XYZ file of C-alpha atoms in Angstrom:
390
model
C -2.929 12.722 -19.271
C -4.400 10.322 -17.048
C -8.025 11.559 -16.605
C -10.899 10.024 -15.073
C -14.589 10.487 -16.375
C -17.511 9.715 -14.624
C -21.207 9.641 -17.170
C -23.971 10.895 -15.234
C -26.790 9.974 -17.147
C -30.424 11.782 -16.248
C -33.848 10.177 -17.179
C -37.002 12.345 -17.353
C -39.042 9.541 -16.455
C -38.782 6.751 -13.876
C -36.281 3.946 -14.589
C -35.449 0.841 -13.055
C -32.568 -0.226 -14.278
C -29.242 1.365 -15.951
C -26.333 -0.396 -17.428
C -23.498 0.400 -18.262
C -18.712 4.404 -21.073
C 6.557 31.186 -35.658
C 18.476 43.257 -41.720
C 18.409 41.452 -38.262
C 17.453 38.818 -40.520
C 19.736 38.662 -36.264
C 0.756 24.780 -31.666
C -23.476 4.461 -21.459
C -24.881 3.597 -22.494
C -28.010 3.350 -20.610
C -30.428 0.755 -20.857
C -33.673 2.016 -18.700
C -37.193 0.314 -18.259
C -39.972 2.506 -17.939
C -43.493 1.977 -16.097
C -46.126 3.542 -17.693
C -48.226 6.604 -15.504
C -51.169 8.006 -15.748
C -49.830 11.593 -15.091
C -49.034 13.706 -18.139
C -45.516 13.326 -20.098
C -43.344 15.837 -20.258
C -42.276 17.304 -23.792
C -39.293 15.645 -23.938
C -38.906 11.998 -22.735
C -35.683 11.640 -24.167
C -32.756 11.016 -21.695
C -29.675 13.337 -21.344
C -26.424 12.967 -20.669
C -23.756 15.226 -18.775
C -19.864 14.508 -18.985
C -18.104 15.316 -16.366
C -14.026 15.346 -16.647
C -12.174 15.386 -13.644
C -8.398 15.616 -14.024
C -6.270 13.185 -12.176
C -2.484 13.835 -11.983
C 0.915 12.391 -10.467
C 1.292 14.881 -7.714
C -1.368 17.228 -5.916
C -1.441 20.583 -8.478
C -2.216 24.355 -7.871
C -5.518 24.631 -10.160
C -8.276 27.332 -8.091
C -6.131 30.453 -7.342
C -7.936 32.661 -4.423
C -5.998 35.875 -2.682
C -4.908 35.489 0.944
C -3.658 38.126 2.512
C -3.641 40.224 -0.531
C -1.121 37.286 -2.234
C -1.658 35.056 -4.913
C -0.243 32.147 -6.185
C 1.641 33.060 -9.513
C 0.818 31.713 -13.007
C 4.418 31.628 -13.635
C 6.027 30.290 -10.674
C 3.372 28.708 -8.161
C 4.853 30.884 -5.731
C 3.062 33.296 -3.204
C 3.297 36.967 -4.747
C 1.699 39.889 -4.272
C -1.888 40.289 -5.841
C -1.065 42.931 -7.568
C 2.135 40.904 -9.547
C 0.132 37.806 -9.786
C -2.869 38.950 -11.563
C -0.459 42.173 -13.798
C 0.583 40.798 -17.207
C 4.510 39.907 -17.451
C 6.928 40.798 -20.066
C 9.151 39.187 -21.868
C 12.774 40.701 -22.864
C 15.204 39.511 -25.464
C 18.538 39.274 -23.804
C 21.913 38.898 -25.273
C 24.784 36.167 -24.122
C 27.452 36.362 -26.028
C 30.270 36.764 -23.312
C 30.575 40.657 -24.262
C 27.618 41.415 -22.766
C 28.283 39.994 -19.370
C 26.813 40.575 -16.800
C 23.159 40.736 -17.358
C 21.550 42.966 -15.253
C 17.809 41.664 -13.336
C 17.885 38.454 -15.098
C 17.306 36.710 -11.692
C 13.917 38.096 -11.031
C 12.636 36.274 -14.384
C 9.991 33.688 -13.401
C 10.585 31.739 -16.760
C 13.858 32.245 -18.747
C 13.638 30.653 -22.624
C 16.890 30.117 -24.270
C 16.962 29.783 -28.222
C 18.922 29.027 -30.844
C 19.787 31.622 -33.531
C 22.152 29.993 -35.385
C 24.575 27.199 -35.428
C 27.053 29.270 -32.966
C 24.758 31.353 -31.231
C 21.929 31.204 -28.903
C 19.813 33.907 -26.970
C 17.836 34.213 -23.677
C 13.919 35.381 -23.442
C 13.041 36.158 -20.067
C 9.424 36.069 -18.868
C 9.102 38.890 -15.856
C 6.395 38.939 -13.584
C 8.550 40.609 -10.696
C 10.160 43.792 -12.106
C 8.939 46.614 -9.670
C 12.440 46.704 -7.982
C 14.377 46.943 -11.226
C 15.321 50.396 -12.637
C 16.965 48.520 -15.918
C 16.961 45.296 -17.673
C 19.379 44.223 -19.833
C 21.100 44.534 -22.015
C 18.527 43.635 -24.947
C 18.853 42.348 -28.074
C 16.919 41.709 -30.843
C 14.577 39.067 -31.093
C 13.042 35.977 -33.484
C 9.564 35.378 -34.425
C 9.441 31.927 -32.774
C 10.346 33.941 -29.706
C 7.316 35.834 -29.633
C 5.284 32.918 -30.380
C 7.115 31.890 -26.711
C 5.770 35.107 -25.480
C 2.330 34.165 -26.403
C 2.400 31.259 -24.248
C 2.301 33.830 -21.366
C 0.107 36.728 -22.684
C 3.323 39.189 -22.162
C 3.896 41.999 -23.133
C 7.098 41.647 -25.912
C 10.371 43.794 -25.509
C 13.171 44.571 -27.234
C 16.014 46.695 -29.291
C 17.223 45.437 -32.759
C 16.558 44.773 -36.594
C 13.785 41.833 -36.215
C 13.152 41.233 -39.771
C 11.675 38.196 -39.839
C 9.238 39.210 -36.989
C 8.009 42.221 -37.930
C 4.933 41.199 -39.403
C 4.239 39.118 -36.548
C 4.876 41.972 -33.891
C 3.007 44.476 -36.191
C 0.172 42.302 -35.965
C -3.070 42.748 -33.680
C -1.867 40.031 -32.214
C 1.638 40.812 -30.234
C 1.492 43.996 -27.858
C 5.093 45.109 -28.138
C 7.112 47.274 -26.770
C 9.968 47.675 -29.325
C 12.983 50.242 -29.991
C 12.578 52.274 -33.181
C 14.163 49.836 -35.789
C 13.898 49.393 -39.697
C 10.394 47.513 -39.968
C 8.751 48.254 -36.792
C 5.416 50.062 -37.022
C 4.778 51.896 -34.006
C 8.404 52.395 -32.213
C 8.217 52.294 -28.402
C 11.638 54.138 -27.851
C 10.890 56.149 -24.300
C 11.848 52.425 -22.751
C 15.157 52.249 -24.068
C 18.435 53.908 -23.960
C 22.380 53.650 -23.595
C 23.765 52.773 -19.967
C 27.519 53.590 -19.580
C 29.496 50.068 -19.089
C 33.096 50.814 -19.371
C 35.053 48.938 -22.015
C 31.528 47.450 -23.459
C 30.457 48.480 -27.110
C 27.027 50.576 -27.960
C 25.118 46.790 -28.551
C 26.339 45.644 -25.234
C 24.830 49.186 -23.808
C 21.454 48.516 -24.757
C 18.789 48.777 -22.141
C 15.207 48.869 -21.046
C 14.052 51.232 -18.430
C 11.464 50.040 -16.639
C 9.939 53.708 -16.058
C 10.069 54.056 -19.923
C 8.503 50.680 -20.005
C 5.675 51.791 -17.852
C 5.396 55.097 -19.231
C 5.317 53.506 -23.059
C 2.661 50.801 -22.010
C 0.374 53.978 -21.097
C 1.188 55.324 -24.213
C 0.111 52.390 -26.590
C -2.857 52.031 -24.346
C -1.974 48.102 -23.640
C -3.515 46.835 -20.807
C -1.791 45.164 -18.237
C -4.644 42.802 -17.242
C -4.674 39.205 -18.723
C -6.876 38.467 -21.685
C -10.182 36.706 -21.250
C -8.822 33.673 -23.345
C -5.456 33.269 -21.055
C -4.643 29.610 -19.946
C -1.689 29.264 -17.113
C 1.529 27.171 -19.468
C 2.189 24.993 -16.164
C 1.157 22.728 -13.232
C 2.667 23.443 -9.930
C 2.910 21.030 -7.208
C 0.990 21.910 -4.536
C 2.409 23.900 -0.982
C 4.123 21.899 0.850
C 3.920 19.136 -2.005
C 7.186 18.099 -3.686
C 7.196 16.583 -7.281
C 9.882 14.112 -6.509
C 9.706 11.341 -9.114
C 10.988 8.979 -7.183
C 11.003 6.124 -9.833
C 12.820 8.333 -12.538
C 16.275 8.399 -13.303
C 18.786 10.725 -11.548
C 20.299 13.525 -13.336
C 22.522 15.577 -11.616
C 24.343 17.339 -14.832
C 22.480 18.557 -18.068
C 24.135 19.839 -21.284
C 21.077 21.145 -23.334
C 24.388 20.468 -26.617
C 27.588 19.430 -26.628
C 27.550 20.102 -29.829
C 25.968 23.135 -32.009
C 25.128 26.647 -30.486
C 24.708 25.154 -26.683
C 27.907 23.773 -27.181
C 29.533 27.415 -28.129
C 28.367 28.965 -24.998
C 29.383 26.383 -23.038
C 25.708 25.791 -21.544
C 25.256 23.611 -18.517
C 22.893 22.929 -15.323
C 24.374 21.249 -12.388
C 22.064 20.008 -9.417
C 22.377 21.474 -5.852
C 20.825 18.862 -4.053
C 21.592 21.223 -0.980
C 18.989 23.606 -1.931
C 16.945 21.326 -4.485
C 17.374 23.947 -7.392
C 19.777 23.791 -10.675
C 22.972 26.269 -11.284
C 23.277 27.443 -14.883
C 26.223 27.904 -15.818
C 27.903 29.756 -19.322
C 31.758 30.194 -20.314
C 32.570 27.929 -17.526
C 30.882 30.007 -14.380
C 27.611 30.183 -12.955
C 25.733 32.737 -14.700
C 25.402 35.979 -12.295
C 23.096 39.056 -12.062
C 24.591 42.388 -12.113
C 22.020 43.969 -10.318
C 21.128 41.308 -7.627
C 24.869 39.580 -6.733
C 23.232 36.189 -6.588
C 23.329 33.700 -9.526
C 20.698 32.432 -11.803
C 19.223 28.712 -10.091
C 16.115 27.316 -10.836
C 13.715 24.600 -9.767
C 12.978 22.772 -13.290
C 14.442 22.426 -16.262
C 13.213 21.552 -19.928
C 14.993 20.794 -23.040
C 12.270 20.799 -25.770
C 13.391 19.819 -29.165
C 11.794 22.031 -32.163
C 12.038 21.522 -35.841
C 13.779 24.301 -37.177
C 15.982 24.948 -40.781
C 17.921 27.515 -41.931
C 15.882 30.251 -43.771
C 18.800 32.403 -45.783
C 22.310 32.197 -46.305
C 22.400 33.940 -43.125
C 22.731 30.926 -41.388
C 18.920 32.287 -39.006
C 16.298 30.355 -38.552
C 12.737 29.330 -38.613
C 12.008 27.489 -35.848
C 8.339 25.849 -35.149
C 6.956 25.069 -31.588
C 3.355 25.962 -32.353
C 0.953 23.283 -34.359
C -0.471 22.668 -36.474
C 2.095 20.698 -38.635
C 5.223 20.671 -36.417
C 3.817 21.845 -32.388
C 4.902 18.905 -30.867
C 7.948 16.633 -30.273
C 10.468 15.010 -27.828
C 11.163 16.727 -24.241
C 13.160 15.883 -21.249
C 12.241 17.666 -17.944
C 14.244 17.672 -15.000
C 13.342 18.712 -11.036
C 14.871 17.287 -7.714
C 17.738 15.499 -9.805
C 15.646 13.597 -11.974
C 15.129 13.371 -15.612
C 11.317 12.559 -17.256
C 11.777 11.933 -20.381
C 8.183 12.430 -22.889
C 6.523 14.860 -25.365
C 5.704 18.120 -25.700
C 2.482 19.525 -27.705
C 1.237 23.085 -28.891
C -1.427 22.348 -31.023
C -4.129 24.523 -30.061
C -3.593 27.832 -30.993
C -0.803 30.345 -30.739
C -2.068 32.142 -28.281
C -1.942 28.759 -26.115
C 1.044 26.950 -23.882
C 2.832 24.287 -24.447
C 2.152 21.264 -22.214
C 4.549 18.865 -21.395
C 4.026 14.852 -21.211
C 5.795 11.868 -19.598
C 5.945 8.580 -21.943
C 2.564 7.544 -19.929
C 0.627 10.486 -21.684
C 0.449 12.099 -17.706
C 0.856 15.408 -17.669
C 4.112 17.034 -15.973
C 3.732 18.714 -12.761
C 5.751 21.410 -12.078
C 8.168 22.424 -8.603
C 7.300 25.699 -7.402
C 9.582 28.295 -8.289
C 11.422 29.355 -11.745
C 11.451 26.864 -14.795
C 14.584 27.292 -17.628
C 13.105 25.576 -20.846
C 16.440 25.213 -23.904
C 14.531 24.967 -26.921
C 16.875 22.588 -29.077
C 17.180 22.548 -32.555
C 16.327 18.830 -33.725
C 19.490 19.097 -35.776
C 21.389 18.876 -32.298
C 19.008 16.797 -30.614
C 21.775 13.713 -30.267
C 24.310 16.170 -28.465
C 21.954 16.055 -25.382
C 23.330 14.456 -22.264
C 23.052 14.015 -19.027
C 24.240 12.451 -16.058
């Protein structure tokens, strides 16, 4: 990222001159001249120096959040919320797609919706809630991948969900993950008041699956997680200022996006298509625009990433292990669309787990952000050549 530094160098003494620089098993030099005095030196004659960084960026960005009106601006969004949403930890739900489970139910109040790849013919949604105070149910829920929680982590959330999760158990047993998880082979502390059955005629018992958001609340209490951010929590995105739009003007127009035409995109039938009536992206699955239950609106949002991970198959299983957190593999190619436009750059997650990842153009600037809700497809680098867009 572009950033501009300015050196400003203190003397203790007078100078005159200065010269200058992641069995379910479903990251100046300062030249001075100095007079001599009679009065006293101080202890230290050395001279210090103070860096100050200021950040410059493409577009005008969100970065001191204050409360007018008792509303914030939200970490996940950039949005105007209530105080009360904008400073309360989200969650983050594991949420099926196979066409069986149709229709989700509250998916369009997610801020931030992650979808993942499971295997070579299947792919899942995370969802990242910030807004869920309306919402009696969400759902259904699935089970859930340890490189998904490592998504949650980006966000401090709170992780939920119903179903063998093998390979993550360690991780969501950990100090490190407060979870909110039905009682399942492998999990620790079970968190089963959230969940239960809802009746969907001519759906199966996995397509039933639910979290209730008073069971949520109420199992929170119980695990005694609180629903304040940590201390160490950094905000995943820029937004563009109000009443600023992040148009990237010079970048190439891309009105259609197919995170795979190939691979487990491809088998879902996973596309965006730009309304440039409203500014915001349709996402569409089985060949309709994907539409909330609970709501009656479909699922649009203002950006879009694709973010190609490593990943290879861990058992004959065909599941993964899928990296987007450093230290060997936290970075790689990304292509992030707003306003019809594509920016195509890098992606990097190499300081922690508990920290986002940031997103670059090809000019090492960093990308700022619409307002409103981001979709990122994490893309196995296996199908990275079935991208397109147009």
């Amino acid at each position: 990222m572009k950033r501009k530094i300015l050196l400003i160098c203190l003397a203790v003494s007078v100078f005159a001159m200065a010269g200058c620089g992641k069995k379910d098993p479903e990251g100046t030099d300062v030249n001075a001249t100095v007079e001599e005095s009679s009065e006293p030196e101080s202890e230290s004659t050395e001279e210090e120096s103070e860096e100050i960084v200021e950040e410059s960026y493409l577009y005008p960005v969100i970065e001191e959040r204050e409360v007018v009106n008792g509303e914030m601006q939200s970490y996940l969004s950039g949005e105007w919320v209530d105080e009360a949403i904008a400073t309360r930890r989200p969650i983050a739900v594991s949420i099926p797609n196979q066409k069986s489970c149709l229709p989700h139910y509250g998916i369009t109040n997610a801020s931030v919706i992650y979808q993942v790849p499971l295997r070579d013919n299947l792919t899942r949604l995370f969802c990242i809630f910030e807004d869920f105070d309306d919402l009696d149910r969400i759902g259904p829920v699935r089970s859930i991948r340890d490189y998904m929680v490592y998504d949650a982590l980006e966000h401090d959330a709170i992780v939920c969900h119903w179903g063998s999760a093998f390979y993550a158990n360690d991780l969501l047993n950990s100090d490190m993950v407060d979870n909110i998880s039905q009682g399942t082979t492998g999990i620790a502390v079970p968190t089963s008041v959230a969940f239960d059955r809802y009746n969907r005629p001519g759906k199966n018992s996995t397509d039933s699956a639910y979290m209730f958001i008073n069971g949520l609340m109420k199992g929170v209490e119980k695990r005694g997680y609180s629903w304040d951010y940590d201390d160490t929590f950094a905000p995943k995105f820029l937004f563009a200022q109000d009443d600023v739009t992040a148009d990237y003007a010079d970048a190439d127009k891309a009105t259609k996006i197919w995170p795979g035409k190939e691979g487990n995109y491809n088998t879902v039938g996973a596309y965006f298509e730009y309304d440039e009536a409203t500014g915001l992206y349709d996402y569409y699955e089985y060949g309709e625009k994907l539409k909330d239950e609970h709501s009656g609106t479909t699922l649009q949002v203002s950006n879009v990433v694709l973010q190609v991970c490593y990943a290879e198959e861990r058992d004959d299983h065909g599941y993964l292990i899928m990296e987007m957190h450093g230290p060997v593999t936290g970075d790689g190619t990304m292509y992030f669309f707003t306003q019809g436009k594509v920016v195509k750059g890098t992606w990097e997650r190499m300081d922690g787990d508990e920290k986002p990842a940031h997103y670059y153009d090809e000019d090492g600037n960093e990308i700022v952000f619409n307002q409103g809700k981001t979709f990122i497809c994490q893309i196995w680098n296996k199908w990275a050549d079935s991208i397109e867009f147009e």
